[in-house]
Amino acid sequence: MTGALVAGLVAGYGIAIPVGAVGAYLVAVTARTGWRTGAGAALGVATADGLYALVAVLGGSALVPLLTPVMTPLRWVSAVVLVALAARAAWTALRAYRIRDGATRDDGKDPLTPLRAYLTFLGITVLNPMTVIYFVALILATGPGAPTTAVDQTAFVLAAVTASASWQLFLAGGGALLGRGLTGPRGRLVTALLSSALIAGLAVALVA
């Protein structure tokens, strides 16, 4: 069981630490809306990682041939969703700056609640088929050491979720600190536009 826990932690951090478009968007959303919403978003990402880890230990290797034909469409859908979210964030920041209310953080006017953030980030993370392929490849690479019993499989999945959640919450904390540091409307506008451009660029890279 200890080996499964260690393997799960390694797997969770391995898929979570490289900050891609979803990680960048997580930081931007937290900076704009606050810690509670960012934490909801972070847990959405971790839940998706946990679901894919569960799929992998329950025989995900059989799904790889099935996913291969739809990899490209899924990447395109993921990229389109992320670009749309980035565009919305930029438009919201511009509108707030124009009316000079500085309302780029959550002051009751932003409809993105912690629950909506959770569901949104769960959805965009699930769209990434590379996550399940990553977990499957990792398990296949361990050979006889792969988790096979129910206890080891449970330990692996829980460890992967814990690792992913801890890193995503770390990113959300960074976003919250960033948001508190942006005291003026101009600073918030510039940061929102830069983060939106970064998210869009990383999304395009998914299909490039």
Coordinates of N, CA and C in Angstrom, one line a residue:
M1 N 0.8 -1.2 0.0 CA 0.0 0.0 0.0 C 0.9 1.3 0.0
T2 N 2.0 1.2 0.7 CA 2.9 2.4 0.7 C 3.4 2.7 -0.7
G3 N 3.7 1.6 -1.4 CA 4.2 1.8 -2.8 C 3.1 2.5 -3.6
A4 N 1.9 2.1 -3.5 CA 0.8 2.7 -4.2 C 0.6 4.1 -3.9
L5 N 0.7 4.4 -2.6 CA 0.6 5.8 -2.1 C 1.7 6.7 -2.8
V6 N 2.9 6.2 -2.7 CA 4.0 7.0 -3.3 C 3.8 7.2 -4.8
A7 N 3.4 6.1 -5.5 CA 3.2 6.1 -6.9 C 2.1 7.1 -7.2
G8 N 1.0 7.1 -6.4 CA -0.1 8.1 -6.6 C 0.3 9.5 -6.5
L9 N 1.1 9.8 -5.4 CA 1.6 11.1 -5.2 C 2.5 11.6 -6.4
V10 N 3.4 10.7 -6.8 CA 4.2 11.1 -8.0 C 3.4 11.3 -9.2
A11 N 2.4 10.5 -9.4 CA 1.5 10.6 -10.6 C 0.7 11.9 -10.5
G12 N 0.2 12.2 -9.3 CA -0.6 13.4 -9.2 C 0.2 14.7 -9.4
Y13 N 1.4 14.8 -8.8 CA 2.2 15.9 -9.0 C 2.8 16.0 -10.4
G14 N 3.0 14.8 -11.0 CA 3.5 14.8 -12.4 C 2.6 15.4 -13.4
I15 N 1.3 15.2 -13.2 CA 0.3 15.7 -14.2 C -0.1 17.1 -13.8
A16 N 0.1 17.5 -12.5 CA -0.4 18.8 -12.1 C 0.6 19.9 -12.2
I17 N 1.9 19.6 -11.9 CA 2.8 20.7 -11.8 C 3.1 21.5 -13.1
P18 N 3.2 20.8 -14.2 CA 3.4 21.6 -15.5 C 2.2 22.5 -15.7
V19 N 2.4 23.8 -15.6 CA 1.3 24.8 -15.6 C 1.0 25.1 -17.1
G20 N -0.2 24.6 -17.5 CA -0.6 24.8 -18.9 C -1.8 25.8 -18.9
A21 N -2.6 25.7 -19.9 CA -3.7 26.7 -20.1 C -4.7 26.7 -18.9
V22 N -5.0 25.5 -18.4 CA -5.9 25.4 -17.3 C -5.3 26.0 -16.0
G23 N -4.0 25.7 -15.7 CA -3.4 26.3 -14.6 C -3.3 27.8 -14.6
A24 N -3.0 28.3 -15.8 CA -3.0 29.8 -16.0 C -4.3 30.4 -15.8
Y25 N -5.4 29.7 -16.3 CA -6.7 30.3 -16.1 C -7.2 30.2 -14.7
L26 N -6.7 29.2 -14.0 CA -7.0 29.0 -12.5 C -6.5 30.2 -11.8
V27 N -5.2 30.6 -12.0 CA -4.6 31.7 -11.3 C -5.4 33.0 -11.7
A28 N -5.7 33.2 -13.0 CA -6.4 34.4 -13.4 C -7.8 34.5 -12.7
V29 N -8.5 33.4 -12.7 CA -9.8 33.4 -12.1 C -9.8 33.7 -10.6
T30 N -8.8 33.1 -9.9 CA -8.7 33.4 -8.5 C -8.3 34.9 -8.2
A31 N -7.4 35.4 -9.0 CA -7.0 36.8 -8.9 C -8.2 37.7 -9.1
R32 N -9.1 37.3 -10.0 CA -10.3 38.2 -10.3 C -11.4 38.0 -9.3
T33 N -11.6 36.8 -8.8 CA -12.8 36.5 -8.0 C -12.6 36.2 -6.5
G34 N -11.3 35.8 -6.1 CA -11.1 35.6 -4.7 C -10.8 34.1 -4.4
W35 N -10.3 33.9 -3.2 CA -9.8 32.6 -2.8 C -10.9 31.5 -2.9
R36 N -12.1 31.8 -2.4 CA -13.1 30.7 -2.3 C -13.4 30.2 -3.7
T37 N -13.6 31.1 -4.7 CA -13.9 30.6 -6.0 C -12.7 29.9 -6.6
G38 N -11.5 30.4 -6.4 CA -10.3 29.7 -6.8 C -10.1 28.3 -6.2
A39 N -10.5 28.2 -5.0 CA -10.4 26.9 -4.3 C -11.4 25.9 -5.0
G40 N -12.6 26.4 -5.3 CA -13.5 25.6 -6.0 C -13.0 25.1 -7.3
A41 N -12.4 26.0 -8.1 CA -11.8 25.7 -9.4 C -10.7 24.7 -9.2
A42 N -9.9 24.9 -8.2 CA -8.7 23.9 -8.0 C -9.2 22.5 -7.7
L43 N -10.3 22.4 -6.9 CA -10.8 21.1 -6.5 C -11.5 20.5 -7.7
G44 N -12.0 21.3 -8.7 CA -12.6 20.7 -9.9 C -11.5 20.1 -10.7
V45 N -10.3 20.7 -10.8 CA -9.2 20.1 -11.6 C -8.8 18.8 -10.9
A46 N -8.6 18.9 -9.6 CA -8.2 17.7 -8.8 C -9.2 16.5 -9.0
T47 N -10.5 16.8 -9.0 CA -11.5 15.8 -9.2 C -11.3 15.1 -10.5
A48 N -11.1 15.9 -11.6 CA -10.9 15.3 -12.9 C -9.7 14.4 -12.9
D49 N -8.6 14.9 -12.3 CA -7.4 14.1 -12.2 C -7.7 12.8 -11.5
G50 N -8.4 12.9 -10.4 CA -8.8 11.7 -9.7 C -9.6 10.7 -10.5
L51 N -10.6 11.2 -11.2 CA -11.4 10.4 -12.1 C -10.6 9.6 -13.1
Y52 N -9.6 10.4 -13.7 CA -8.8 9.7 -14.7 C -7.8 8.7 -14.1
A53 N -7.4 9.0 -12.9 CA -6.5 8.0 -12.2 C -7.3 6.8 -11.9
L54 N -8.6 6.9 -11.5 CA -9.5 5.8 -11.3 C -9.7 5.0 -12.5
V55 N -9.9 5.7 -13.6 CA -10.1 5.0 -14.9 C -8.8 4.2 -15.3
A56 N -7.7 4.8 -15.0 CA -6.4 4.2 -15.4 C -6.2 2.9 -14.6
V57 N -6.4 2.9 -13.3 CA -6.2 1.7 -12.5 C -7.2 0.6 -12.7
L58 N -8.4 1.0 -13.2 CA -9.4 0.0 -13.5 C -9.4 -0.6 -14.9
G59 N -8.3 -0.3 -15.6 CA -8.1 -0.9 -16.9 C -8.1 0.1 -18.0
G60 N -7.5 1.3 -17.7 CA -7.5 2.3 -18.7 C -6.8 2.0 -20.0
S61 N -5.8 1.0 -19.9 CA -5.1 0.6 -21.1 C -6.0 0.2 -22.2
A62 N -7.1 -0.3 -21.9 CA -8.1 -0.7 -22.9 C -8.7 0.5 -23.6
L63 N -8.7 1.6 -22.9 CA -9.3 2.8 -23.5 C -8.4 3.6 -24.4
V64 N -7.1 3.4 -24.3 CA -6.2 4.2 -25.1 C -6.5 4.0 -26.6
P65 N -6.7 2.8 -27.1 CA -7.0 2.7 -28.6 C -8.4 3.3 -28.9
L66 N -9.3 3.4 -28.0 CA -10.6 4.0 -28.2 C -10.4 5.5 -28.2
L67 N -9.5 6.1 -27.4 CA -9.4 7.5 -27.3 C -8.5 8.1 -28.5
T68 N -7.7 7.3 -29.0 CA -6.7 7.7 -30.1 C -7.5 8.4 -31.2
P69 N -8.5 7.8 -31.8 CA -9.2 8.5 -32.9 C -9.8 9.8 -32.6
V70 N -10.2 10.0 -31.3 CA -10.9 11.3 -31.0 C -10.0 12.3 -30.3
M71 N -8.7 12.0 -30.2 CA -7.7 12.9 -29.5 C -7.8 14.3 -30.1
T72 N -7.7 14.3 -31.5 CA -7.7 15.6 -32.1 C -9.0 16.4 -31.9
P73 N -10.2 15.8 -32.1 CA -11.4 16.6 -31.8 C -11.5 17.1 -30.4
L74 N -11.1 16.2 -29.4 CA -11.1 16.6 -28.0 C -10.2 17.8 -27.7
R75 N -9.0 17.8 -28.4 CA -8.0 18.9 -28.2 C -8.6 20.2 -28.7
W76 N -9.3 20.1 -29.9 CA -9.9 21.2 -30.5 C -11.0 21.8 -29.6
V77 N -11.8 20.9 -29.1 CA -12.9 21.4 -28.2 C -12.3 22.0 -27.0
S78 N -11.3 21.4 -26.4 CA -10.7 22.0 -25.2 C -10.1 23.4 -25.5
A79 N -9.4 23.5 -26.7 CA -8.8 24.8 -27.1 C -9.9 25.8 -27.3
V80 N -11.0 25.5 -27.9 CA -12.1 26.5 -28.2 C -12.7 27.0 -26.9
V81 N -12.9 26.0 -26.0 CA -13.5 26.4 -24.7 C -12.5 27.4 -23.9
L82 N -11.2 27.0 -23.9 CA -10.3 27.9 -23.2 C -10.2 29.3 -23.8
V83 N -10.1 29.3 -25.2 CA -10.1 30.6 -25.8 C -11.3 31.4 -25.5
A84 N -12.5 30.8 -25.5 CA -13.7 31.5 -25.2 C -13.7 32.1 -23.8
L85 N -13.2 31.2 -22.8 CA -13.1 31.7 -21.5 C -12.1 32.9 -21.3
A86 N -11.0 32.8 -22.1 CA -10.0 33.9 -22.0 C -10.6 35.1 -22.6
A87 N -11.3 35.0 -23.7 CA -12.0 36.2 -24.3 C -13.0 36.8 -23.3
R88 N -13.7 36.0 -22.7 CA -14.7 36.5 -21.7 C -14.0 37.2 -20.6
A89 N -12.9 36.7 -20.1 CA -12.2 37.3 -19.0 C -11.7 38.7 -19.4
A90 N -11.1 38.8 -20.6 CA -10.6 40.0 -21.1 C -11.7 41.0 -21.3
W91 N -12.8 40.6 -21.8 CA -14.0 41.5 -22.0 C -14.5 42.0 -20.7
T92 N -14.6 41.2 -19.7 CA -15.1 41.6 -18.4 C -14.1 42.6 -17.8
A93 N -12.8 42.4 -17.9 CA -11.8 43.3 -17.4 C -11.9 44.7 -18.1
L94 N -12.1 44.7 -19.4 CA -12.2 45.9 -20.2 C -13.5 46.7 -19.7
R95 N -14.6 46.0 -19.6 CA -15.8 46.6 -19.2 C -15.7 47.2 -17.8
A96 N -15.1 46.5 -16.9 CA -14.9 47.0 -15.5 C -14.0 48.3 -15.5
Y97 N -13.0 48.2 -16.4 CA -12.1 49.4 -16.4 C -12.7 50.6 -17.0
R98 N -13.6 50.4 -18.0 CA -14.2 51.5 -18.7 C -15.2 52.2 -17.7
I99 N -15.9 51.5 -16.9 CA -16.8 52.1 -16.0 C -16.1 52.5 -14.7
R100 N -14.8 52.2 -14.6 CA -13.9 52.7 -13.5 C -14.4 52.2 -12.1
D101 N -15.0 51.0 -12.1 CA -15.4 50.5 -10.7 C -14.4 49.5 -10.2
G102 N -13.5 49.1 -11.0 CA -12.4 48.2 -10.6 C -13.0 46.9 -10.1
A103 N -14.1 46.5 -10.6 CA -14.8 45.3 -10.2 C -14.3 44.0 -10.9
T104 N -13.0 43.8 -10.8 CA -12.4 42.6 -11.4 C -12.3 41.5 -10.4
R105 N -12.5 41.8 -9.1 CA -12.6 40.8 -8.1 C -14.0 40.6 -7.8
D106 N -14.3 39.5 -7.1 CA -15.7 39.1 -6.8 C -16.2 40.0 -5.7
D107 N -17.2 40.9 -6.1 CA -17.8 41.8 -5.1 C -19.3 41.6 -5.1
G108 N -19.7 40.4 -5.5 CA -21.1 40.2 -5.6 C -21.7 40.3 -7.0
K109 N -21.0 40.9 -7.9 CA -21.5 41.1 -9.3 C -21.0 40.0 -10.2
D110 N -19.9 39.4 -9.9 CA -19.4 38.3 -10.7 C -20.2 37.0 -10.5
P111 N -20.8 36.5 -11.6 CA -21.6 35.3 -11.4 C -20.9 34.0 -11.1
L112 N -19.6 34.0 -11.2 CA -18.8 32.8 -11.0 C -18.7 32.5 -9.5
T113 N -19.5 31.6 -9.1 CA -19.5 31.1 -7.7 C -18.5 30.0 -7.5
P114 N -18.2 29.6 -6.3 CA -17.3 28.4 -6.1 C -17.8 27.2 -6.8
L115 N -19.1 26.9 -6.7 CA -19.7 25.7 -7.3 C -19.5 25.8 -8.9
R116 N -19.8 27.0 -9.4 CA -19.7 27.1 -10.9 C -18.3 27.0 -11.3
A117 N -17.4 27.5 -10.5 CA -15.9 27.4 -10.8 C -15.5 25.9 -10.8
Y118 N -16.0 25.2 -9.8 CA -15.7 23.8 -9.6 C -16.2 23.0 -10.9
L119 N -17.4 23.2 -11.3 CA -17.9 22.5 -12.4 C -17.2 22.9 -13.7
T120 N -16.9 24.2 -13.9 CA -16.3 24.7 -15.1 C -14.9 24.0 -15.2
F121 N -14.1 24.0 -14.2 CA -12.8 23.5 -14.2 C -12.8 22.0 -14.3
L122 N -13.8 21.3 -13.7 CA -13.9 19.9 -13.9 C -14.1 19.6 -15.3
G123 N -15.0 20.3 -16.0 CA -15.3 20.1 -17.4 C -14.2 20.3 -18.3
I124 N -13.4 21.4 -18.2 CA -12.4 21.7 -19.1 C -11.2 20.7 -18.9
T125 N -11.0 20.2 -17.6 CA -9.9 19.3 -17.4 C -10.3 17.9 -17.9
V126 N -11.6 17.5 -17.8 CA -12.0 16.2 -18.3 C -11.9 16.1 -19.8
L127 N -12.0 17.3 -20.5 CA -11.8 17.3 -21.9 C -10.4 17.0 -22.4
N128 N -9.5 17.0 -21.5 CA -8.1 16.7 -21.9 C -7.8 15.2 -21.9
P129 N -7.8 14.5 -23.0 CA -7.6 13.1 -23.0 C -6.1 12.7 -22.7
M130 N -5.2 13.7 -22.7 CA -3.8 13.4 -22.4 C -3.7 13.0 -20.9
T131 N -4.6 13.4 -20.1 CA -4.6 13.1 -18.6 C -4.7 11.6 -18.4
V132 N -5.7 11.0 -19.0 CA -5.9 9.5 -18.8 C -4.8 8.7 -19.5
I133 N -4.3 9.2 -20.6 CA -3.2 8.5 -21.3 C -1.9 8.6 -20.4
Y134 N -1.7 9.7 -19.8 CA -0.6 9.9 -18.9 C -0.6 8.9 -17.7
F135 N -1.8 8.8 -17.1 CA -1.9 7.9 -16.0 C -1.8 6.4 -16.4
V136 N -2.4 6.1 -17.6 CA -2.3 4.7 -18.1 C -0.8 4.4 -18.4
A137 N -0.1 5.3 -19.1 CA 1.3 5.0 -19.4 C 2.1 4.8 -18.2
L138 N 1.8 5.6 -17.1 CA 2.6 5.5 -15.9 C 2.4 4.1 -15.2
I139 N 1.1 3.7 -15.2 CA 0.8 2.4 -14.6 C 1.4 1.3 -15.4
L140 N 1.3 1.3 -16.7 CA 1.9 0.3 -17.6 C 3.4 0.2 -17.4
A141 N 4.0 1.4 -17.2 CA 5.5 1.5 -17.1 C 6.0 0.8 -15.8
T142 N 5.1 0.8 -14.8 CA 5.5 0.2 -13.5 C 5.5 -1.4 -13.5
G143 N 4.8 -1.9 -14.6 CA 4.8 -3.4 -14.8 C 4.2 -4.1 -13.6
P144 N 4.9 -5.1 -13.0 CA 4.3 -5.9 -11.9 C 4.1 -5.0 -10.7
G145 N 4.7 -3.8 -10.6 CA 4.5 -3.0 -9.4 C 3.2 -2.1 -9.5
A146 N 2.5 -2.2 -10.6 CA 1.3 -1.4 -10.7 C 0.2 -1.9 -9.7
P147 N -0.6 -1.0 -9.2 CA -1.6 -1.3 -8.2 C -2.6 -2.3 -8.8
T148 N -2.9 -3.4 -8.1 CA -3.8 -4.4 -8.6 C -4.9 -4.7 -7.6
T149 N -4.6 -4.7 -6.3 CA -5.6 -4.9 -5.3 C -6.5 -3.7 -5.1
A150 N -7.7 -3.9 -4.6 CA -8.6 -2.8 -4.4 C -8.0 -1.8 -3.4
V151 N -7.3 -2.3 -2.4 CA -6.7 -1.4 -1.4 C -5.6 -0.5 -2.1
D152 N -4.7 -1.1 -2.9 CA -3.7 -0.4 -3.6 C -4.2 0.6 -4.6
Q153 N -5.3 0.2 -5.3 CA -5.9 1.0 -6.3 C -6.5 2.3 -5.6
T154 N -7.2 2.0 -4.5 CA -7.8 3.1 -3.8 C -6.7 4.1 -3.3
A155 N -5.6 3.5 -2.7 CA -4.5 4.3 -2.2 C -3.9 5.2 -3.3
F156 N -3.7 4.6 -4.5 CA -3.2 5.3 -5.6 C -4.0 6.5 -6.0
V157 N -5.3 6.2 -6.2 CA -6.2 7.3 -6.6 C -6.3 8.4 -5.6
L158 N -6.5 8.0 -4.3 CA -6.5 9.1 -3.3 C -5.3 9.9 -3.2
A159 N -4.1 9.2 -3.4 CA -2.8 10.0 -3.3 C -2.7 10.9 -4.5
A160 N -3.2 10.4 -5.7 CA -3.1 11.3 -6.9 C -4.0 12.5 -6.7
V161 N -5.2 12.3 -6.2 CA -6.1 13.4 -5.9 C -5.5 14.4 -4.9
T162 N -5.0 13.9 -3.9 CA -4.4 14.7 -2.8 C -3.2 15.6 -3.4
A163 N -2.4 14.9 -4.2 CA -1.2 15.7 -4.8 C -1.7 16.7 -5.8
S164 N -2.7 16.4 -6.6 CA -3.2 17.3 -7.6 C -3.9 18.5 -6.8
A165 N -4.7 18.2 -5.8 CA -5.4 19.2 -5.1 C -4.5 20.2 -4.4
S166 N -3.4 19.6 -3.8 CA -2.5 20.5 -3.1 C -1.8 21.5 -4.0
W167 N -1.4 21.0 -5.2 CA -0.8 21.9 -6.2 C -1.8 22.9 -6.8
Q168 N -3.0 22.5 -7.1 CA -3.9 23.4 -7.6 C -4.3 24.5 -6.6
L169 N -4.4 24.1 -5.3 CA -4.7 25.1 -4.3 C -3.5 26.0 -4.1
F170 N -2.3 25.5 -4.3 CA -1.2 26.4 -4.3 C -1.3 27.4 -5.4
L171 N -1.6 27.0 -6.6 CA -1.8 28.0 -7.7 C -2.9 29.0 -7.3
A172 N -4.0 28.5 -6.8 CA -5.1 29.4 -6.4 C -4.6 30.4 -5.3
G173 N -3.8 29.9 -4.4 CA -3.3 30.9 -3.4 C -2.4 32.0 -4.0
G174 N -1.6 31.6 -5.0 CA -0.9 32.6 -5.8 C -1.8 33.6 -6.5
G175 N -2.9 33.1 -7.0 CA -3.8 34.0 -7.7 C -4.5 34.9 -6.7
A176 N -4.8 34.4 -5.5 CA -5.4 35.3 -4.5 C -4.4 36.4 -4.1
L177 N -3.2 36.0 -3.9 CA -2.2 37.0 -3.5 C -2.0 38.0 -4.6
L178 N -2.0 37.6 -5.9 CA -1.9 38.5 -7.0 C -3.1 39.4 -7.0
G179 N -4.3 38.9 -6.8 CA -5.4 39.8 -6.8 C -5.4 40.8 -5.7
R180 N -4.9 40.5 -4.5 CA -4.8 41.5 -3.4 C -3.7 42.5 -3.7
G181 N -2.7 42.1 -4.5 CA -1.7 43.1 -4.8 C -2.1 44.1 -5.9
L182 N -3.2 43.8 -6.6 CA -3.6 44.7 -7.7 C -4.6 45.7 -7.1
T183 N -4.1 46.8 -6.7 CA -5.0 47.8 -6.0 C -5.7 48.7 -6.9
G184 N -5.2 49.0 -8.1 CA -5.8 50.0 -9.0 C -6.4 49.3 -10.2
P185 N -7.4 50.0 -10.8 CA -8.1 49.4 -12.0 C -7.2 49.2 -13.2
R186 N -6.2 50.0 -13.4 CA -5.2 49.8 -14.5 C -4.4 48.6 -14.3
G187 N -3.9 48.3 -13.0 CA -3.1 47.1 -12.8 C -4.0 45.9 -13.0
R188 N -5.2 45.9 -12.6 CA -6.1 44.7 -12.7 C -6.4 44.5 -14.2
L189 N -6.6 45.6 -14.9 CA -6.8 45.5 -16.4 C -5.6 44.8 -17.1
V190 N -4.4 45.3 -16.8 CA -3.2 44.8 -17.5 C -3.0 43.4 -17.2
T191 N -3.2 43.0 -15.9 CA -3.0 41.6 -15.5 C -4.0 40.7 -16.2
A192 N -5.3 41.1 -16.2 CA -6.3 40.3 -16.8 C -6.1 40.1 -18.3
L193 N -5.6 41.2 -19.0 CA -5.4 41.0 -20.4 C -4.2 40.1 -20.7
L194 N -3.1 40.3 -19.9 CA -1.9 39.4 -20.1 C -2.3 38.0 -19.8
S195 N -3.0 37.7 -18.7 CA -3.4 36.3 -18.4 C -4.3 35.7 -19.5
S196 N -5.2 36.6 -20.1 CA -6.1 36.1 -21.1 C -5.3 35.7 -22.4
A197 N -4.3 36.6 -22.7 CA -3.4 36.3 -23.8 C -2.6 35.0 -23.6
L198 N -2.1 34.8 -22.4 CA -1.4 33.6 -22.1 C -2.2 32.4 -22.2
I199 N -3.4 32.4 -21.7 CA -4.4 31.3 -21.7 C -4.7 31.0 -23.2
A200 N -5.0 32.0 -24.0 CA -5.3 31.8 -25.4 C -4.1 31.2 -26.1
G201 N -2.9 31.6 -25.8 CA -1.7 31.1 -26.5 C -1.5 29.6 -26.1
L202 N -1.7 29.3 -24.9 CA -1.5 27.9 -24.4 C -2.6 27.0 -25.0
A203 N -3.8 27.6 -25.2 CA -4.9 26.8 -25.8 C -4.6 26.5 -27.2
V204 N -4.1 27.5 -27.9 CA -3.8 27.3 -29.4 C -2.7 26.2 -29.5
A205 N -1.7 26.2 -28.5 CA -0.6 25.3 -28.6 C -1.1 23.8 -28.4
L206 N -2.3 23.6 -27.9 CA -2.9 22.3 -27.8 C -3.1 21.7 -29.2
V207 N -3.5 22.5 -30.1 CA -3.8 22.0 -31.4 C -2.8 22.4 -32.5
A208 N -1.7 23.0 -32.1 CA -0.7 23.4 -33.1 C 0.2 22.3 -33.5

